[in-house]
Amino acid sequence: MKLTNFPRVRITHGPTPLEFMPRMTEALGGPNLYIKRDDCTGLGTGGNKTRKLEFLMADALEKGADTIITQGATQSNHARQTVAIAARMGMKCEILLENRTGFTEDAYKHSGNVFLDQLYGANVEEYPGGTDMNAAMAVVAEKLKARGQKPYVIPGGGSNALGALGYVVCALEMVDQFNNLGLRVDHVVHATGSAGTQAGLVVGLEGSRSLIPVLGIGVRAAKAAQELSVYNLAVKTAELLGVAGAVERDAVAANCDYVGDGYGLPTAGMVEAVTMMARLEGILLDPVYSGKGMAGLIDLCRKGFFKKGQNIVFLHTGGAVALYGYMHSFKDLKPT
Ligand SMILES: *Cc1c(COP(=O)(O)O)cnc(C)c1O
């Protein structure tokens, strides 16, 4: 895989830690649970978008851009990481936020990631749920060009083949860590949304013949649609890297049973997962992605899908800042 052929701005504090979770392992009584801390990627409170942005921002720089445009849901972690990196690189940033949940709480609309978007200096514009956000970004790009600016558009979640290279890097980094520890890993589990993270992981693990399966826990689409979007992006990513054909369709697996009523809408399982991880491991998950991803992992341990003796690695993709936008979902907390 020709990863070093691609320009990359080094932002990630890496390698991110790989840690054992003794109290979660004990509480669930099943497999040994490890966590890969991509919530600790560094800039702007961290998260998985940082690795993708290393390649995307290098491309923007090479193309002479002075302004970054991207989009996401109101509490988008991707938007917040993009603005932080744009600030550090001295670029302007236009953020388009779609209110996909329809929440009207002041905290949801203004706290958490939205506050940080503004603090890092972005121009933030709100759009109603259901807006064609790609079309909206194209309109903004034209407006900026007419003013003499040089915009660069990053797709939602930073999920194109170039962005997915960030998770090819992460896959190779994890394989290195597993080898150094002599750790035989049976499964990598993480929350999957716009597909770039899982596509990159699968290309990295399949392309290096690591034989470690990945399970994405869906947060939005149904299983068939989610697997197809991951697979299609994995195919493009493998082609970009010069290893076309590295990924078979059956290497892409998603479980979308933990979405609940829809994207960004809280579930009882998410609240339990976020609370358990905070109280047993002192680790903050997020309400939209890693909370639902961990809810899936917890349930799959309880059901015996993941078994005692196995070693499971949960990839923590970040996002805890969004908790401040979701305090209304954690009203019933009692002391331990
Ligand atoms: C974006 C995001 C994901 C999903 O990653 P994709 O590459 O979009 O599938 C998971 N967790 C968090 C915290 C995120 O912000």
mmCIF file of N, CA, C and O in Angstrom, residues 64-67 92 140-152:
data_model
loop_
_atom_site.group_PDB
_atom_site.id
_atom_site.type_symbol
_atom_site.label_atom_id
_atom_site.label_comp_id
_atom_site.label_asym_id
_atom_site.label_seq_id
_atom_site.Cartn_x
_atom_site.Cartn_y
_atom_site.Cartn_z
ATOM 1 N N GLY A 64 -4.061 25.019 -2.969
ATOM 2 C CA GLY A 64 -4.039 26.479 -2.786
ATOM 3 C C GLY A 64 -5.266 27.050 -2.102
ATOM 4 O O GLY A 64 -5.550 28.248 -2.223
ATOM 5 N N ALA A 65 -6.005 26.210 -1.367
ATOM 6 C CA ALA A 65 -7.230 26.689 -0.710
ATOM 7 C C ALA A 65 -6.901 27.654 0.435
ATOM 8 O O ALA A 65 -5.867 27.536 1.078
ATOM 9 N N ASP A 66 -7.835 28.614 0.661
ATOM 10 C CA ASP A 66 -7.695 29.479 1.841
ATOM 11 C C ASP A 66 -8.894 29.368 2.772
ATOM 12 O O ASP A 66 -8.898 29.915 3.861
ATOM 13 N N THR A 67 -9.933 28.631 2.321
ATOM 14 C CA THR A 67 -11.153 28.477 3.119
ATOM 15 C C THR A 67 -11.655 27.038 3.012
ATOM 16 O O THR A 67 -11.723 26.488 1.909
ATOM 17 N N LYS A 92 -9.618 29.966 6.812
ATOM 18 C CA LYS A 92 -10.985 30.278 7.251
ATOM 19 C C LYS A 92 -11.835 29.014 7.140
ATOM 20 O O LYS A 92 -11.479 28.085 6.416
ATOM 21 N N VAL A 140 -22.505 27.752 -1.163
ATOM 22 C CA VAL A 140 -21.550 28.536 -0.360
ATOM 23 C C VAL A 140 -20.221 28.662 -1.113
ATOM 24 O O VAL A 140 -19.619 29.744 -1.162
ATOM 25 N N ALA A 141 -19.783 27.569 -1.740
ATOM 26 C CA ALA A 141 -18.506 27.590 -2.472
ATOM 27 C C ALA A 141 -18.555 28.630 -3.602
ATOM 28 O O ALA A 141 -17.596 29.398 -3.780
ATOM 29 N N GLU A 142 -19.665 28.674 -4.323
ATOM 30 C CA GLU A 142 -19.796 29.651 -5.419
ATOM 31 C C GLU A 142 -19.742 31.079 -4.886
ATOM 32 O O GLU A 142 -19.096 31.961 -5.473
ATOM 33 N N LYS A 143 -20.421 31.300 -3.775
ATOM 34 C CA LYS A 143 -20.449 32.640 -3.170
ATOM 35 C C LYS A 143 -19.025 33.080 -2.794
ATOM 36 O O LYS A 143 -18.622 34.209 -3.026
ATOM 37 N N LEU A 144 -18.266 32.151 -2.203
ATOM 38 C CA LEU A 144 -16.900 32.481 -1.779
ATOM 39 C C LEU A 144 -16.012 32.755 -2.988
ATOM 40 O O LEU A 144 -15.190 33.675 -2.973
ATOM 41 N N LYS A 145 -16.169 31.957 -4.032
ATOM 42 C CA LYS A 145 -15.360 32.149 -5.248
ATOM 43 C C LYS A 145 -15.628 33.528 -5.847
ATOM 44 O O LYS A 145 -14.704 34.215 -6.284
ATOM 45 N N ALA A 146 -16.908 33.919 -5.847
ATOM 46 C CA ALA A 146 -17.284 35.227 -6.392
ATOM 47 C C ALA A 146 -16.613 36.355 -5.606
ATOM 48 O O ALA A 146 -16.362 37.439 -6.147
ATOM 49 N N ARG A 147 -16.318 36.087 -4.323
ATOM 50 C CA ARG A 147 -15.644 37.091 -3.482
ATOM 51 C C ARG A 147 -14.120 37.000 -3.575
ATOM 52 O O ARG A 147 -13.404 37.650 -2.821
ATOM 53 N N GLY A 148 -13.635 36.062 -4.385
ATOM 54 C CA GLY A 148 -12.175 35.935 -4.558
ATOM 55 C C GLY A 148 -11.504 34.958 -3.619
ATOM 56 O O GLY A 148 -10.280 34.854 -3.615
ATOM 57 N N GLN A 149 -12.301 34.242 -2.798
ATOM 58 C CA GLN A 149 -11.700 33.241 -1.902
ATOM 59 C C GLN A 149 -11.486 31.926 -2.650
ATOM 60 O O GLN A 149 -12.072 31.707 -3.719
ATOM 61 N N LYS A 150 -10.648 31.044 -2.082
ATOM 62 C CA LYS A 150 -10.386 29.750 -2.714
ATOM 63 C C LYS A 150 -10.867 28.634 -1.788
ATOM 64 O O LYS A 150 -10.133 28.144 -0.941
ATOM 65 N N PRO A 151 -12.135 28.250 -1.970
ATOM 66 C CA PRO A 151 -12.709 27.253 -1.061
ATOM 67 C C PRO A 151 -12.308 25.816 -1.413
ATOM 68 O O PRO A 151 -12.039 25.505 -2.576
ATOM 69 N N TYR A 152 -12.268 24.975 -0.396
ATOM 70 C CA TYR A 152 -12.047 23.529 -0.564
ATOM 71 C C TYR A 152 -13.160 22.840 0.215
ATOM 72 O O TYR A 152 -13.344 23.098 1.400
#
